[in-house]
XYZ file of C-alpha atoms in Angstrom:
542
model
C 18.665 -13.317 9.133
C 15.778 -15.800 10.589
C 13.287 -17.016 7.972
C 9.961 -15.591 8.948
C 6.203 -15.015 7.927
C 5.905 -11.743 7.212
C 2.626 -10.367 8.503
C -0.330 -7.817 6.723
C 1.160 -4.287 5.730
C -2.273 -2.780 5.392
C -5.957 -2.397 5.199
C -6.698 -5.762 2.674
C -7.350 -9.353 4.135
C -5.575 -12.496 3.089
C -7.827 -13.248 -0.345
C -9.607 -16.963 -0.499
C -7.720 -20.071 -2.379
C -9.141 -20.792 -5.914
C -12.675 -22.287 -5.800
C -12.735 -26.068 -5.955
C -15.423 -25.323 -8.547
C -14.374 -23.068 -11.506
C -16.628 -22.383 -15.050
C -15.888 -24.187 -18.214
C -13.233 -22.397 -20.105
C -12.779 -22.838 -24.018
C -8.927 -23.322 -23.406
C -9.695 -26.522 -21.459
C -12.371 -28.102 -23.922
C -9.402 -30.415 -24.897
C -7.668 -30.983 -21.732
C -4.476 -33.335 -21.836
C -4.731 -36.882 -20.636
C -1.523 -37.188 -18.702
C -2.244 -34.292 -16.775
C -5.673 -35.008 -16.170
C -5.489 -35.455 -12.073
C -2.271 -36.576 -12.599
C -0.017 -37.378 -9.458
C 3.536 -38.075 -10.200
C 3.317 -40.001 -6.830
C 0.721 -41.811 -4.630
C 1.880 -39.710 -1.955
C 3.441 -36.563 -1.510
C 7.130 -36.561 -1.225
C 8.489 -35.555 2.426
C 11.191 -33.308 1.128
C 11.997 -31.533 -2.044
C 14.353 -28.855 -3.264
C 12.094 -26.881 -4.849
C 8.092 -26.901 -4.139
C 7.304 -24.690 -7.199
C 3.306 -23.392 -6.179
C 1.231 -22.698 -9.226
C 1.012 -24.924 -12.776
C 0.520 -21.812 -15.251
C 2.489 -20.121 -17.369
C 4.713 -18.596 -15.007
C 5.507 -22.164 -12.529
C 6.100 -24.291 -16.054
C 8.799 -21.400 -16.879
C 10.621 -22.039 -13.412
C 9.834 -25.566 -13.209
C 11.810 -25.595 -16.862
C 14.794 -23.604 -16.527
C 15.395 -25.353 -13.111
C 15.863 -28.595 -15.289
C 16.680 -27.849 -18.565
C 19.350 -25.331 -18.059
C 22.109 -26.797 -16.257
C 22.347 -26.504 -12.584
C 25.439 -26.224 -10.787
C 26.920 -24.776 -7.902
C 29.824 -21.959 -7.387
C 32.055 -25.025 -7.825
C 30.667 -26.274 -10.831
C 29.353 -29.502 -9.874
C 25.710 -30.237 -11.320
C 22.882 -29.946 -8.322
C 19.970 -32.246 -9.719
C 17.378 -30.668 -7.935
C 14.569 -32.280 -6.562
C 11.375 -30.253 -8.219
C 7.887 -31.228 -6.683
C 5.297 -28.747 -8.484
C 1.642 -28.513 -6.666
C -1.498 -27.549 -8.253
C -4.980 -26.554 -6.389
C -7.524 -28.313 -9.245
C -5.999 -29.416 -12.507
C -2.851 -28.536 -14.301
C -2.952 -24.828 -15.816
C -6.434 -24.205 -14.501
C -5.691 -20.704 -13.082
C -5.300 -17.702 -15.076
C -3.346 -18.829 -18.109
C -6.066 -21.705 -19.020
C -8.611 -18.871 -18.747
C -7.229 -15.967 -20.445
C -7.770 -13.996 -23.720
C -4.854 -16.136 -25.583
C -3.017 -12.869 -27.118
C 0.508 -12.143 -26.595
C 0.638 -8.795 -27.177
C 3.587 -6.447 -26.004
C 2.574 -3.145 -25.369
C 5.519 -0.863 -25.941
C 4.255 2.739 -25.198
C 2.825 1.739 -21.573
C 5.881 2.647 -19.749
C 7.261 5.702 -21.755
C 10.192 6.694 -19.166
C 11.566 2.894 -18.365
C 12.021 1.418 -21.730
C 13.177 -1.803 -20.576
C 10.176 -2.758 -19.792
C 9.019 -2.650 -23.589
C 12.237 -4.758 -24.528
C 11.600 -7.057 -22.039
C 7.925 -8.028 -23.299
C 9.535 -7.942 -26.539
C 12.197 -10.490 -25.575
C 9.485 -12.433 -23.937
C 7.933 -12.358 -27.146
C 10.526 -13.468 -29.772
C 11.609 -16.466 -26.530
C 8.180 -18.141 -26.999
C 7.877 -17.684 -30.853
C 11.429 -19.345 -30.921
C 10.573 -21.883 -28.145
C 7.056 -22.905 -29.685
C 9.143 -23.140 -33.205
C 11.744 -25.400 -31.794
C 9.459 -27.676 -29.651
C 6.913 -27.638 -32.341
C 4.246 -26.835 -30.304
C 0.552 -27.351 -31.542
C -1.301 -24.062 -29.448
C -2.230 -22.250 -32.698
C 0.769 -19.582 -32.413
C 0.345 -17.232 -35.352
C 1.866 -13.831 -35.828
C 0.213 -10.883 -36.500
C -0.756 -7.393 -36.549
C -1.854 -5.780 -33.060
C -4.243 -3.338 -32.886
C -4.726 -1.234 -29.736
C -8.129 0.980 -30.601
C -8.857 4.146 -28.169
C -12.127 5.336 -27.024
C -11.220 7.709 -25.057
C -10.004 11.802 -25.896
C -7.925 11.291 -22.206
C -6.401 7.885 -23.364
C -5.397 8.875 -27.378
C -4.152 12.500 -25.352
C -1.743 9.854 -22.404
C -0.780 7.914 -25.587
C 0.424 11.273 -28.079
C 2.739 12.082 -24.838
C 3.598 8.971 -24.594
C 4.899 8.158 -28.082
C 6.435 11.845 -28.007
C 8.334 10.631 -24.887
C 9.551 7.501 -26.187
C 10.904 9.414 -29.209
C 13.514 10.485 -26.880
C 13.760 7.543 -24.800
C 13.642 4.558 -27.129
C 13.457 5.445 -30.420
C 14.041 1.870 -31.806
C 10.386 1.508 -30.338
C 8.872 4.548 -32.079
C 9.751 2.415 -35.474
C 7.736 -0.498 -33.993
C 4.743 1.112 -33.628
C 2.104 4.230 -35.301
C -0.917 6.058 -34.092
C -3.935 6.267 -36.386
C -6.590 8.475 -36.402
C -7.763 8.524 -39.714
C -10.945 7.623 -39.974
C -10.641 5.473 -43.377
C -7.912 3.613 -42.009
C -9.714 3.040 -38.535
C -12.580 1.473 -40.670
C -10.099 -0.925 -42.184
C -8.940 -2.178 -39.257
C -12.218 -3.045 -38.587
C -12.933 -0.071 -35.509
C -14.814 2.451 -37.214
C -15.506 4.281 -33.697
C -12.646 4.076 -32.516
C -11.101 7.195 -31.856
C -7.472 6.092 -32.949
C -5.251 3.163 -32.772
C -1.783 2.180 -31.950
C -0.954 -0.506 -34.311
C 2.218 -2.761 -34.358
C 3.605 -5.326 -36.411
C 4.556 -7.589 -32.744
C 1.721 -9.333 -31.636
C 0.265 -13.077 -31.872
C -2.865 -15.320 -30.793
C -2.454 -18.797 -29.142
C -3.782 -21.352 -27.403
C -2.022 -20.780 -23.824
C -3.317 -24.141 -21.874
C -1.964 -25.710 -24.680
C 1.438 -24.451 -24.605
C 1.642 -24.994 -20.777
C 0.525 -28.602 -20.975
C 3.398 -29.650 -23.657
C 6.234 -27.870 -21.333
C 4.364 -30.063 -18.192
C 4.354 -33.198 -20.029
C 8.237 -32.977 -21.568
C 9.208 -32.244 -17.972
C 7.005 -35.729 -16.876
C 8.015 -37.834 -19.963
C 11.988 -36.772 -20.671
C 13.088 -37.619 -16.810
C 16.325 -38.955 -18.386
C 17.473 -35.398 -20.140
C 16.550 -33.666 -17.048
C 19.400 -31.682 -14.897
C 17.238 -32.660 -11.658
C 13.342 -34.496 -10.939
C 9.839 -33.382 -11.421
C 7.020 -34.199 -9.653
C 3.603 -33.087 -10.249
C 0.937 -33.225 -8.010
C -3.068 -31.897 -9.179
C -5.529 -31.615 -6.733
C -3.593 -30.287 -4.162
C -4.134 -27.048 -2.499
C -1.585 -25.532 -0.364
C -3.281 -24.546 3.130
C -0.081 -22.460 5.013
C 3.587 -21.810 4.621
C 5.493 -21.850 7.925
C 9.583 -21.278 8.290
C 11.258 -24.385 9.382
C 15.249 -22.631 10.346
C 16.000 -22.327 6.901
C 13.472 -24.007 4.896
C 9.980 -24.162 4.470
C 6.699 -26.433 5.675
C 4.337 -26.442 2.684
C 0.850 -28.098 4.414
C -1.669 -29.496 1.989
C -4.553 -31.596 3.036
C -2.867 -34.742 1.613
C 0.335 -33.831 3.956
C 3.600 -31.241 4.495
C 6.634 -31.139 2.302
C 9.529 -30.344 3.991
C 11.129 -27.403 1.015
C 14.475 -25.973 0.683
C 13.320 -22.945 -1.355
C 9.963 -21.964 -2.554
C 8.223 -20.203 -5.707
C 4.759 -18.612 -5.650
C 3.856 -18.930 -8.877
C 0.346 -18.163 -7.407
C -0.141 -14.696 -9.041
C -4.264 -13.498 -7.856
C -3.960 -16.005 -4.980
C -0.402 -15.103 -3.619
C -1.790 -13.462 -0.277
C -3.670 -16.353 0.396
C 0.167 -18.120 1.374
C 1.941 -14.818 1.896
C -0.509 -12.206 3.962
C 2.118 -9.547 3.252
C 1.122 -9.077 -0.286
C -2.831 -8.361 0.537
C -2.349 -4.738 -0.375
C -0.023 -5.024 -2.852
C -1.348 -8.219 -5.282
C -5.404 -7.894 -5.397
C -7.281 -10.532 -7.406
C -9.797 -9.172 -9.631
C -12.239 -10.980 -11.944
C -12.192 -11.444 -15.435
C -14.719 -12.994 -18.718
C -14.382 -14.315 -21.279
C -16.399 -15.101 -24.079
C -15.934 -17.675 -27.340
C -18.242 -16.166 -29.934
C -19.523 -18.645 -32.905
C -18.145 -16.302 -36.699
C -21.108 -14.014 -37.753
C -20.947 -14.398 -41.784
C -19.216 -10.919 -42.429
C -16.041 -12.431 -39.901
C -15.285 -15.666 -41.645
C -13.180 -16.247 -44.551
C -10.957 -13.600 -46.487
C -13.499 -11.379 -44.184
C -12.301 -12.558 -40.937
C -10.376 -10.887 -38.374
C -6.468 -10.451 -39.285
C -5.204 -8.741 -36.235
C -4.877 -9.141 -32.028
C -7.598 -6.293 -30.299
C -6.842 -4.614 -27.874
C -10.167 -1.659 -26.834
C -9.177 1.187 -24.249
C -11.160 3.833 -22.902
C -12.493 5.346 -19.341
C -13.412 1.960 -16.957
C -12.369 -0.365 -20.684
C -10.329 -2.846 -21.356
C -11.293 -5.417 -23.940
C -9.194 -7.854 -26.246
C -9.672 -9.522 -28.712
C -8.667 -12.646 -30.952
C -10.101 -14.914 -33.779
C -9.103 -18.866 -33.931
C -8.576 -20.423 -37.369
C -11.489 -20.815 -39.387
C -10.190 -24.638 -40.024
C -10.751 -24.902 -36.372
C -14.131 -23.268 -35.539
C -13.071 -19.478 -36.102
C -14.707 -18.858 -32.662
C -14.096 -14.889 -31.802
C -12.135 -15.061 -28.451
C -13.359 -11.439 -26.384
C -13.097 -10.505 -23.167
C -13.536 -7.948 -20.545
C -16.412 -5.630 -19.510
C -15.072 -5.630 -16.135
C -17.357 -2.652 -16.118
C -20.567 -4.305 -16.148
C -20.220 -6.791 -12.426
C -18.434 -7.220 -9.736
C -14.376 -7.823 -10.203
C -11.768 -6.323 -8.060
C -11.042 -8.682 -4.775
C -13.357 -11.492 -6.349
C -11.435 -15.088 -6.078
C -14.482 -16.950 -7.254
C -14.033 -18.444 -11.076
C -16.839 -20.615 -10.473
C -19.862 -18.245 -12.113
C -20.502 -15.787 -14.662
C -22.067 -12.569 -14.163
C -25.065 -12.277 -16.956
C -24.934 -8.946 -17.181
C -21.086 -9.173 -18.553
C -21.873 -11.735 -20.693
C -24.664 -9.932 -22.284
C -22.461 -7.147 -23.230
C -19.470 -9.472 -24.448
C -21.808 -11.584 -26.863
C -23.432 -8.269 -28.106
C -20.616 -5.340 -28.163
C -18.613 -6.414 -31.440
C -21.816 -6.213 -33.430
C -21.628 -2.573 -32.910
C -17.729 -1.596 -32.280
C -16.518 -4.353 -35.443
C -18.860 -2.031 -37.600
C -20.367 -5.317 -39.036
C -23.154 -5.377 -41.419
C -25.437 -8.014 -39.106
C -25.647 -4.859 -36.882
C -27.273 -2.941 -39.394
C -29.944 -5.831 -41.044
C -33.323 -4.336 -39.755
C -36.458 -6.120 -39.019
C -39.719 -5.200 -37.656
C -39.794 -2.018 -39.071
C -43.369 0.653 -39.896
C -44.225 4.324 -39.274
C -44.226 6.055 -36.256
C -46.580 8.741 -35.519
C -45.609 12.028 -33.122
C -45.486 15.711 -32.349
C -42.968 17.442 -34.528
C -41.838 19.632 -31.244
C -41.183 16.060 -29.789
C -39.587 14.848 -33.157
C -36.958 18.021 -33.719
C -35.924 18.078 -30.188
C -35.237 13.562 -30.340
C -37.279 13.141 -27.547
C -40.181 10.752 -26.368
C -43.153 11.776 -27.223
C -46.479 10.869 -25.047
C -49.271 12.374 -26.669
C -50.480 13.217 -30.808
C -53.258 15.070 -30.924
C -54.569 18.756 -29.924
C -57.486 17.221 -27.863
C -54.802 15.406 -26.053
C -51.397 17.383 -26.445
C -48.045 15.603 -25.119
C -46.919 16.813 -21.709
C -43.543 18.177 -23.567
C -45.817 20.445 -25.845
C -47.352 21.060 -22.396
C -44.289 22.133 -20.496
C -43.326 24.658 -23.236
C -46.206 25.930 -23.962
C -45.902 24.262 -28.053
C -48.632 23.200 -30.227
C -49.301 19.746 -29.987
C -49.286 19.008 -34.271
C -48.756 15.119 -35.060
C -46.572 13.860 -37.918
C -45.126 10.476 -39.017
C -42.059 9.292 -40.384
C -40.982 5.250 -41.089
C -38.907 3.151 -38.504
C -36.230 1.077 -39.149
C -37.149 -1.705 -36.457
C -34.609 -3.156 -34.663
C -31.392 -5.168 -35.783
C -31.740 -8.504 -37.492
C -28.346 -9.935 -35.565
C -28.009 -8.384 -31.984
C -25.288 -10.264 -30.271
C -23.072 -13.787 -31.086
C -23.885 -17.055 -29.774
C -21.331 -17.987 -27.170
C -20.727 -21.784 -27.267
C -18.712 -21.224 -23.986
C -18.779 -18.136 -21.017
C -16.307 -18.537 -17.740
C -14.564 -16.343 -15.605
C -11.041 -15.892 -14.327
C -8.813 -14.218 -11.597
C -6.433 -11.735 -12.783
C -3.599 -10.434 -10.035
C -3.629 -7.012 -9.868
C -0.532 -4.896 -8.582
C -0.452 -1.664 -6.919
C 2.354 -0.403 -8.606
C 1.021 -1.873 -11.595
C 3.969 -4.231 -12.364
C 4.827 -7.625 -11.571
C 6.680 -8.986 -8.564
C 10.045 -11.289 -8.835
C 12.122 -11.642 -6.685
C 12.971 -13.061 -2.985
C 10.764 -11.981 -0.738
C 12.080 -9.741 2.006
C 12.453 -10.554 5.450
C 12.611 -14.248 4.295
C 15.236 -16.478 3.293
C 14.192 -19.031 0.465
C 11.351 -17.920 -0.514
C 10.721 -16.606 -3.546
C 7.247 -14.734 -5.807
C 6.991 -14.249 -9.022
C 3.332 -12.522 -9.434
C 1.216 -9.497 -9.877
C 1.063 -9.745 -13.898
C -2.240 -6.942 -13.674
C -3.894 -8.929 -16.897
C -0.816 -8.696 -18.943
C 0.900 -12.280 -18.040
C 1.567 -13.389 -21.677
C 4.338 -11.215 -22.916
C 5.857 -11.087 -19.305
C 5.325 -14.885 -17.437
C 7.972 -17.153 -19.580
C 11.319 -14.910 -18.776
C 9.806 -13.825 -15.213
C 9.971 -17.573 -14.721
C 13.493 -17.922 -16.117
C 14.743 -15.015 -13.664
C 13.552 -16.919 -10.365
C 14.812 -19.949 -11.622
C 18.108 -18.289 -11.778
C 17.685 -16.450 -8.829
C 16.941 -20.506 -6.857
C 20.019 -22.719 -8.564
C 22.391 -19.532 -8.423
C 21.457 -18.626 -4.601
C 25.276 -16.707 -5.045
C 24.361 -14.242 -7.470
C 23.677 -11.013 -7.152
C 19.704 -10.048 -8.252
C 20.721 -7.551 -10.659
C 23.511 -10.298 -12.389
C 20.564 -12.279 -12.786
C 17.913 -9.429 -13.905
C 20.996 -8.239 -16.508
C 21.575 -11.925 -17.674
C 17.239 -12.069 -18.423
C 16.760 -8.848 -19.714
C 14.037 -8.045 -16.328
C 13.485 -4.853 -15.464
C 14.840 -3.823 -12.372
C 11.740 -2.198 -11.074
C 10.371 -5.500 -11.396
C 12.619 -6.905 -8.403
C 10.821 -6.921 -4.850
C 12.599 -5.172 -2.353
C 11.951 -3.351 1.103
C 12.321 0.229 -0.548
C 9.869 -1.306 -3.327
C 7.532 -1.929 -1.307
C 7.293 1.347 1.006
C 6.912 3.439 -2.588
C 3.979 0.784 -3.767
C 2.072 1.267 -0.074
C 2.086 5.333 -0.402
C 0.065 4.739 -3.609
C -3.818 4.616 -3.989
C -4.769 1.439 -3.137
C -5.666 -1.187 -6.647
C -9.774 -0.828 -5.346
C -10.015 2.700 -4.980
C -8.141 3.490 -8.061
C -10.470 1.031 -10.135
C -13.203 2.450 -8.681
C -12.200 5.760 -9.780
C -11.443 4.856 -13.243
C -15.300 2.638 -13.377
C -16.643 6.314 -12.335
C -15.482 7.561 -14.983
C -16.908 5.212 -17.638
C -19.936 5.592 -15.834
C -20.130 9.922 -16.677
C -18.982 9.089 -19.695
C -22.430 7.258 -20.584
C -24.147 9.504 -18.783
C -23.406 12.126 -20.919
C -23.959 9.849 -23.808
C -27.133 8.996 -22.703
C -28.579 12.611 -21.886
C -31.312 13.526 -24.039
C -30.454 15.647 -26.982
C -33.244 18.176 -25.753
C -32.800 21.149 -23.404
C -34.474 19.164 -20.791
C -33.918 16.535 -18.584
């Protein structure tokens, strides 16, 4: 088969490369030094291997399997591949340096394929182990998670979802338990909440971190390397182009002449790969680092990883050590500003961050939230009063134009006011944005590409990277030093899910599905009746 560039499958453009200016994440207030603009080379090598594209979580897990595990061929010699890794801005600067740093499996998502729910598992127990071993400083800590539903629809999906699994997977059932109890939903700290899934598998970190130290072993242990690795920063990659059987990766500072390929690119992939435009959107994310209200530091502070669903919500939710600031880690509110097909990380929407430094006053339960100040009597109709509405007028001379409309008799009365909160939102000491890759089949994408030879993706992680990035990694490293093996040898060997691997047939089913923008907007509708009927006035009017 000819290597070629496969061309646009549907309605969606090619989406933009990352923005040369992004916003000031929390994860990178203590960037490394060695991979600060680092350049393993003053120029760009002319030929490579491997040209791994993308620094994050997912191209530090191929870019260490490839030379760590050793490499050989079907005749068992060792290959020492050549490994040039190239970065648009700085090291780890995409998605995993901007994230909500929880690694949280969620087991019930896919009720009839279990193995996805091992896999994140796997995932899971690889980095604990890893981070253990390596003695890795990124504030890994185990505990609780906490999934809290806001939605009758959602905690209705998730009760047939859990019943399902009881046949599929029981092991997982024992993993996990749905709470609605309203005493134990105010101990977990979500009194609103309608009910929670809570499991004991779940962890906070610091993911930039964790990605620098793999980057820097793989710079400073060349001599207990199977191969070479060569990082270049500050290096977009402008085009791909087939050269016979290998690749011509242009960047502004030159080409590399590649044997194989990895787009580790995840939101960005259809920038290099137009093929993907339908089926990997970018979409927006923000993230907030709150500053501990008194009631969330201390024996009082936050014990477990959040995760908040509902209709058009998806929040999370982490606290640092208190030794270390204790900052509250929260994002989301996608809701609230423009996300889906956004590439730009360079700005904050206000309106998002208004509702991230304010919302956990409220849905935390804390007492700040209910410290009044400003408080006195209020004077108005008692028609006006019994029926919660506003009332415009006091006095018979001068009745109210609700006393009006029903024909009522305008009498005054007065009751005392409890002013307005003391403590209505956090201070933020940072606020930046992200691009998530969304997938339209809502599952990542490993695998060769078809219609290609050599090139290979591993992308499409839909805002759930962290318990899925490190083994995806693993199976397209496999998949590039064992070029021999069957895909499913490799996906059995890792653990992946098979309806993770690309394939034609794979991607004919994901194009007859709604397409990521429409089916966001659908679910945003949603949230939006949903406060609409929470707003409506209590009265029989509108």
């Amino acid at each position: 088969m000819s290597a070629r560039r496969p061309g646009p499958l549907g309605n969606r453009k090619p989406c933009d490369p990352p923005s040369e200016k992004s916003t000031n994440s929390f994860w990178h207030s203590q960037p490394s030094p060695l991979l600060t603009a680092h350049r393993s080379t003053r120029n760009l090598p002319k030929t490579a291997d491997v040209v791994i594209i993308g620094s994050g979580m997912t191209g530090a897990s191929v870019a260490h399997h490839l030379l760590n595990d050793t490499n050989r061929d079907s005749q068992g010699k060792e290959k020492n591949p050549s490994v040039v890794m190239l970065e648009a801005r700085e090291a780890c600067w995409g998605a995993t340096g901007r994230n909500g740093g929880h690694c949280q499996p969620v087991l019930f998502e896919h009720p009839h394929d279990p193995s996805i729910a091992h896999f994140e598992l796997a995932n899971f127990h690889t980095l604990q182990n890893l981070i253990e071993t390596k003695t890795i400083d990124c504030e890994f800590i185990a505990q609780p998670g906490v999934r809290a539903i806001y939605s009758s629809q959602v905690l209705t999906d998730i009760e047939l979802a859990l019943l399902t699994i009881q046949d599929t997977a029981p092991e997982l059932v024992q993993m996990m338990r749905l709470v609605t109890s309203k005493s134990e939903l105010e101990s977990l700290r979500i009194p609103k909440a309608m009910g929670a899934v809570v499991t004991s598998i779940a962890a906070r970190m610091w993911p930039y971190k964790f990605v620098s130290r793999i980057l820097e072993d793989l710079l400073t242990s060349s001599e207990s390397l199977s191969g070479t690795f060569n990082l270049q920063t500050l290096t977009p990659v402008q085009s791909l182009a087939p050269c016979e059987d290998r690749w011509t990766v242009r960047t502004p500072r030159g080409t590399i002449l590649a044997s194989k390929v990895v787009l580790a690119t995840n939101a960005y992939t259809s920038h290099l790969l137009p093929s993907f435009s339908d089926l990997i959107v970018p979409c927006r994310g923000q993230m907030s680092a709150l500053k501990p209200l008194d009631s969330v530091v201390g024996e009082r502070r936050l014990k477990t990883s959040m995760g908040f669903m509902g209709e058009g919500v998806d929040d999370y939710l982490i606290q640092r050590p208190d030794e270390r600031g204790g900052e509250l880690m929260f994002g989301g509110g996608r809701q609230y500003g423009p996300s889906m097909g956004v590439t730009d990380d360079g700005e904050i929407d206000d309106e998002t961050a208004r509702y991230l430094r304010s919302n956990l006053v409220r849905t935390l339960g804390l007492p700040e939230g209910k410290e009044m100040e400003g408080g006195g009597r209020m004077v108005v109709c008692q028609f006006c009063r019994m029926r919660k509405v506003r009332c415009s007028g006091v006095s018979p001379q001068q009745p109210c134009t609700n006393c009006v409309a029903f024909g009522a008799q305008c009498r005054s009365t007065s009751y005392k006011t409890w002013g307005t909160p003391k403590h209505k939102e956090f201070q933020a000491t940072h606020e930046w944005t992200g691009i998530m890759g969304f997938s339209r089949d809502e599952l990542p994408w490993i695998g060769p590409v078809p219609d290609t030879r050599n090139l290979f993706i591993a992308a499409g992680f839909t805002g759930h990277g962290m318990p899925n990035t490190w083994l995806c990694g693993k199976a397209v490293a496999l998949m590039v030093e064992r070029s021999e093996r069957s895909l499913e040898a490799v996906a059995e060997e890792v653990r992946l899910p098979r309806s993770y691997l690309v394939s034609k047939g794979r991607v004919a089913r994901a194009m007859q599905l709604e397409d990521v923008g429409a089916k966001d907007r659908a679910e945003m509708e949603r949230w939006r009746r949903q406060q609409t009927k929470a707003d409506r006035p209590h009265s029989g009017y509108a």
